[in-house]
Amino acid sequence: MHIPIITIDGPSGSGKGTISRKIASILGWKTLDSGSLYRIVAFAVRKLGLDINNESIVKNLIASLIISFDAANDGKQTIFLNEENITNVIRVENCGIDASIIARYSSVRAELMVLQRSFVEAPGLVADGRDMGTFVFPRANLKIFLTASLNERAKRRHKQLKDLGNNVSLTAVSKDISIRDKQDLERTHAPLVPASDACIIDSSDMSILEVSEEIIELYKHSN
Ligand code: DC
């Protein structure tokens, strides 16, 4: 049976996660937040005091991690690592920067690719990340590349962090996002680029609902 897939790639703070959950809830599909997998590995590396600059240590760690996702009704997931609830701790900006460091390693990407593909489940999957349309699901039914201005992305991420109780300045968030943009764009393996057949949407001046509806319209016409 063919299981349909919509991929949503884009830089940090472009709204990928929120939009993916919204679309999945409208269509009744599953979601894959691939960035959380990179964050989980980065979190485990730090927690165990391992060397984040050593690719083989990071890669070898992955097989030993017991990761589970518990989906709530609103589509938000509770994430467990070896039974510890790490849903919020992996959202801090330092963990995002560490995730972006380990995301440069091709062996880590290959290992996580297998895990990401195991998320495909009927009746459909909305997968968000940086390389969903280019590498992980190159035959997806619809590929979206979601962007927004740096200023807008920093404002959104700042609000998300504040809502989680993290007191960081907007300037600091903007700086962290710029660092990650650079790391994700310039890496050799699976850099952040739109797939050649992706539809590009700039969400700077659009609401979550407007973007979600546009994507669902595009999906309906893609079949
Ligand atoms: O989407 P996010 O902010 O949670 O992602 C954290 C980091 O993980 C991001 O800066 C780069 C990396 N990442 C990646 O390389 N490929 C993906 N598909 C998703 C995330």
CSV table of C-alpha atoms and ligand atoms in Angstrom, one decimal:
chain,number,residue,atom,x,y,z
A,1,MET,CA,0.0,0.0,0.0
A,2,HIS,CA,1.2,3.5,-0.9
A,3,ILE,CA,1.4,5.7,2.2
A,4,PRO,CA,1.3,9.4,1.3
A,5,ILE,CA,4.0,11.7,2.7
A,6,ILE,CA,4.2,15.5,2.9
A,7,THR,CA,7.7,16.9,3.8
A,8,ILE,CA,8.2,20.3,5.3
A,9,ASP,CA,11.8,21.5,5.4
A,10,GLY,CA,13.1,24.9,6.4
A,11,PRO,CA,15.4,26.8,8.8
A,12,SER,CA,14.9,27.2,12.6
A,13,GLY,CA,11.8,29.1,13.6
A,14,SER,CA,10.2,28.9,10.2
A,15,GLY,CA,7.1,27.3,11.8
A,16,LYS,CA,7.7,23.8,10.5
A,17,GLY,CA,6.7,22.0,13.7
A,18,THR,CA,3.5,23.9,14.3
A,19,ILE,CA,2.4,23.8,10.7
A,20,SER,CA,3.2,20.0,10.5
A,21,ARG,CA,1.1,19.3,13.6
A,22,LYS,CA,-1.8,21.5,12.2
A,23,ILE,CA,-1.8,19.7,8.8
A,24,ALA,CA,-1.5,16.3,10.4
A,25,SER,CA,-4.5,17.0,12.7
A,26,ILE,CA,-6.6,18.2,9.7
A,27,LEU,CA,-5.7,15.2,7.6
A,28,GLY,CA,-5.7,12.7,10.5
A,29,TRP,CA,-2.0,11.8,9.7
A,30,LYS,CA,1.1,11.0,11.8
A,31,THR,CA,4.0,13.4,12.3
A,32,LEU,CA,7.8,13.1,12.3
A,33,ASP,CA,9.7,15.9,14.0
A,34,SER,CA,13.1,14.9,12.7
A,35,GLY,CA,14.9,17.7,14.5
A,36,SER,CA,13.9,16.2,17.8
A,37,LEU,CA,15.9,13.1,17.0
A,38,TYR,CA,19.1,15.2,16.4
A,39,ARG,CA,18.3,17.0,19.7
A,40,ILE,CA,17.8,13.8,21.6
A,41,VAL,CA,21.2,12.4,20.5
A,42,ALA,CA,22.9,15.8,21.2
A,43,PHE,CA,21.3,15.8,24.7
A,44,ALA,CA,22.5,12.2,25.4
A,45,VAL,CA,26.0,13.1,24.3
A,46,ARG,CA,26.2,16.0,26.8
A,47,LYS,CA,24.5,14.1,29.6
A,48,LEU,CA,26.9,11.2,29.3
A,49,GLY,CA,29.9,13.6,29.1
A,50,LEU,CA,31.0,12.3,25.7
A,51,ASP,CA,33.0,14.2,23.2
A,52,ILE,CA,30.6,15.9,20.8
A,53,ASN,CA,33.4,16.5,18.3
A,54,ASN,CA,34.1,12.8,17.9
A,55,GLU,CA,31.9,11.4,15.1
A,56,SER,CA,32.3,7.7,15.8
A,57,ILE,CA,31.5,8.1,19.6
A,58,VAL,CA,28.3,10.0,18.7
A,59,LYS,CA,27.3,7.5,16.0
A,60,ASN,CA,27.9,4.5,18.2
A,61,LEU,CA,25.9,6.0,21.0
A,62,ILE,CA,22.7,6.0,18.9
A,63,ALA,CA,22.0,2.2,18.9
A,64,SER,CA,22.1,2.2,22.7
A,65,LEU,CA,19.4,4.9,23.2
A,66,ILE,CA,15.9,3.9,24.1
A,67,ILE,CA,13.8,6.6,22.6
A,68,SER,CA,10.0,6.7,22.7
A,69,PHE,CA,7.3,9.2,21.7
A,70,ASP,CA,3.9,9.5,23.3
A,71,ALA,CA,1.5,11.5,21.2
A,72,ALA,CA,-1.1,13.7,22.9
A,73,ASN,CA,-4.4,14.8,21.4
A,74,ASP,CA,-3.1,18.2,20.3
A,75,GLY,CA,-0.4,16.4,18.2
A,76,LYS,CA,2.3,17.5,20.7
A,77,GLN,CA,4.5,14.6,21.7
A,78,THR,CA,6.1,13.7,25.0
A,79,ILE,CA,9.6,12.4,24.4
A,80,PHE,CA,11.3,9.9,26.6
A,81,LEU,CA,15.0,8.9,26.6
A,82,ASN,CA,15.6,5.8,28.6
A,83,GLU,CA,12.3,6.5,30.4
A,84,GLU,CA,13.3,10.1,31.3
A,85,ASN,CA,10.9,12.8,30.1
A,86,ILE,CA,13.1,15.1,28.0
A,87,THR,CA,10.4,16.9,26.0
A,88,ASN,CA,11.3,20.4,27.3
A,89,VAL,CA,15.0,20.1,28.1
A,90,ILE,CA,15.8,19.3,24.5
A,91,ARG,CA,14.1,22.6,23.3
A,92,VAL,CA,16.7,25.0,24.8
A,93,GLU,CA,18.9,26.8,22.2
A,94,ASN,CA,22.1,25.1,23.4
A,95,CYS,CA,20.7,21.8,22.6
A,96,GLY,CA,19.7,23.1,19.2
A,97,ILE,CA,23.2,24.3,18.5
A,98,ASP,CA,24.6,20.9,19.7
A,99,ALA,CA,22.1,19.1,17.4
A,100,SER,CA,23.3,21.2,14.5
A,101,ILE,CA,26.9,20.1,15.3
A,102,ILE,CA,26.2,16.4,15.3
A,103,ALA,CA,24.0,16.8,12.2
A,104,ARG,CA,27.2,17.5,10.2
A,105,TYR,CA,28.3,13.8,10.7
A,106,SER,CA,27.3,11.6,7.7
A,107,SER,CA,27.4,8.4,9.8
A,108,VAL,CA,25.0,10.0,12.3
A,109,ARG,CA,22.7,11.1,9.5
A,110,ALA,CA,22.7,7.6,8.0
A,111,GLU,CA,21.8,6.0,11.4
A,112,LEU,CA,19.0,8.5,11.9
A,113,MET,CA,17.7,8.1,8.4
A,114,VAL,CA,16.7,4.5,9.2
A,115,LEU,CA,14.9,5.6,12.3
A,116,GLN,CA,13.1,8.4,10.4
A,117,ARG,CA,11.9,6.1,7.7
A,118,SER,CA,10.4,3.8,10.3
A,119,PHE,CA,7.9,6.6,11.1
A,120,VAL,CA,6.0,6.1,7.9
A,121,GLU,CA,2.5,4.9,8.9
A,122,ALA,CA,-1.0,4.8,7.3
A,123,PRO,CA,-2.9,6.9,6.6
A,124,GLY,CA,-0.1,9.3,6.0
A,125,LEU,CA,2.9,11.2,7.4
A,126,VAL,CA,3.9,14.8,7.7
A,127,ALA,CA,7.7,15.0,8.2
A,128,ASP,CA,9.5,18.1,9.1
A,129,GLY,CA,13.2,18.9,9.2
A,130,ARG,CA,16.0,20.1,7.0
A,131,ASP,CA,16.4,17.2,4.5
A,132,MET,CA,13.1,15.4,4.5
A,133,GLY,CA,12.4,16.2,0.9
A,134,THR,CA,15.9,16.0,-0.4
A,135,PHE,CA,17.3,12.8,1.3
A,136,VAL,CA,15.0,11.0,3.7
A,137,PHE,CA,11.8,11.0,1.6
A,138,PRO,CA,12.8,11.9,-1.9
A,139,ARG,CA,9.6,10.4,-3.4
A,140,ALA,CA,7.2,12.3,-1.1
A,141,ASN,CA,3.9,13.3,-2.6
A,142,LEU,CA,4.4,17.0,-1.7
A,143,LYS,CA,7.5,18.8,-0.7
A,144,ILE,CA,7.4,22.2,1.0
A,145,PHE,CA,10.3,24.5,1.8
A,146,LEU,CA,9.1,26.9,4.5
A,147,THR,CA,11.0,30.1,5.1
A,148,ALA,CA,10.5,33.4,7.0
A,149,SER,CA,12.7,36.4,7.7
A,150,LEU,CA,15.4,36.1,10.4
A,151,ASN,CA,13.6,38.7,12.5
A,152,GLU,CA,10.3,36.9,12.4
A,153,ARG,CA,11.9,33.5,13.1
A,154,ALA,CA,13.7,34.9,16.1
A,155,LYS,CA,10.5,36.5,17.4
A,156,ARG,CA,8.6,33.1,17.1
A,157,ARG,CA,11.4,31.1,18.7
A,158,HIS,CA,11.8,33.7,21.5
A,159,LYS,CA,8.1,33.3,22.3
A,160,GLN,CA,8.3,29.5,22.3
A,161,LEU,CA,11.2,29.6,24.7
A,162,LYS,CA,9.5,32.1,27.0
A,163,ASP,CA,6.4,29.9,27.0
A,164,LEU,CA,8.6,27.0,28.1
A,165,GLY,CA,9.9,29.2,31.0
A,166,ASN,CA,13.3,30.0,29.4
A,167,ASN,CA,14.3,33.6,30.0
A,168,VAL,CA,16.5,34.5,27.1
A,169,SER,CA,16.7,37.8,25.2
A,170,LEU,CA,15.5,38.2,21.7
A,171,THR,CA,19.0,39.3,20.6
A,172,ALA,CA,20.5,36.1,22.0
A,173,VAL,CA,17.9,34.0,20.2
A,174,SER,CA,18.5,35.8,17.0
A,175,LYS,CA,22.2,35.2,17.3
A,176,ASP,CA,21.8,31.5,18.0
A,177,ILE,CA,19.5,31.1,15.0
A,178,SER,CA,22.1,32.8,12.8
A,179,ILE,CA,24.8,30.4,14.0
A,180,ARG,CA,22.5,27.4,13.3
A,181,ASP,CA,21.4,28.8,9.9
A,182,LYS,CA,25.1,29.0,9.0
A,183,GLN,CA,26.0,25.5,10.3
A,184,ASP,CA,22.9,23.9,8.6
A,185,LEU,CA,23.4,25.7,5.3
A,186,GLU,CA,27.2,25.2,5.0
A,187,ARG,CA,27.5,21.5,6.0
A,188,THR,CA,28.7,19.0,3.4
A,189,HIS,CA,26.1,16.3,4.1
A,190,ALA,CA,22.5,17.0,3.4
A,191,PRO,CA,22.7,20.8,3.8
A,192,LEU,CA,19.6,22.9,4.2
A,193,VAL,CA,18.4,23.4,0.6
A,194,PRO,CA,15.0,23.2,-1.0
A,195,ALA,CA,14.5,20.0,-3.0
A,196,SER,CA,14.4,20.8,-6.7
A,197,ASP,CA,10.7,19.9,-6.8
A,198,ALA,CA,9.7,21.7,-3.6
A,199,CYS,CA,7.1,24.5,-3.3
A,200,ILE,CA,8.6,27.5,-1.5
A,201,ILE,CA,6.4,29.3,1.0
A,202,ASP,CA,7.5,32.4,2.9
A,203,SER,CA,5.5,32.5,6.1
A,204,SER,CA,6.7,35.8,7.4
A,205,ASP,CA,3.3,37.5,7.0
A,206,MET,CA,1.1,34.5,7.1
A,207,SER,CA,-0.9,32.9,10.0
A,208,ILE,CA,-0.5,29.2,10.9
A,209,LEU,CA,-3.9,28.5,9.4
A,210,GLU,CA,-3.2,30.3,6.2
A,211,VAL,CA,0.0,28.4,5.6
A,212,SER,CA,-1.6,25.1,6.6
A,213,GLU,CA,-4.5,25.7,4.2
A,214,GLU,CA,-2.2,26.6,1.4
A,215,ILE,CA,-0.3,23.3,1.9
A,216,ILE,CA,-3.4,21.2,2.0
A,217,GLU,CA,-4.6,22.8,-1.2
A,218,LEU,CA,-1.2,22.1,-2.8
A,219,TYR,CA,-1.5,18.5,-1.6
A,220,LYS,CA,-5.0,18.1,-3.1
A,221,HIS,CA,-3.7,19.2,-6.4
A,222,SER,CA,-0.6,17.1,-6.3
A,223,ASN,CA,-2.5,13.9,-6.7
B,1,DC,O1,14.3,21.6,13.8
B,1,DC,P1,15.2,21.7,15.0
B,1,DC,O2,15.5,23.1,15.3
B,1,DC,O3,14.6,20.9,16.2
B,1,DC,O4,16.6,21.0,14.6
B,1,DC,C1,17.7,21.0,15.4
B,1,DC,C2,18.9,20.7,14.5
B,1,DC,O5,19.0,19.4,14.0
B,1,DC,C3,19.1,21.6,13.3
B,1,DC,O6,19.8,22.9,13.6
B,1,DC,C4,19.9,20.8,12.3
B,1,DC,C5,19.5,19.4,12.7
B,1,DC,N1,18.6,18.8,11.8
B,1,DC,C6,19.0,18.2,10.6
B,1,DC,O7,20.2,18.3,10.3
B,1,DC,N2,18.2,17.6,9.8
B,1,DC,C7,16.9,17.4,10.0
B,1,DC,N3,16.1,16.8,9.2
B,1,DC,C8,16.4,18.0,11.2
B,1,DC,C9,17.2,18.7,12.1
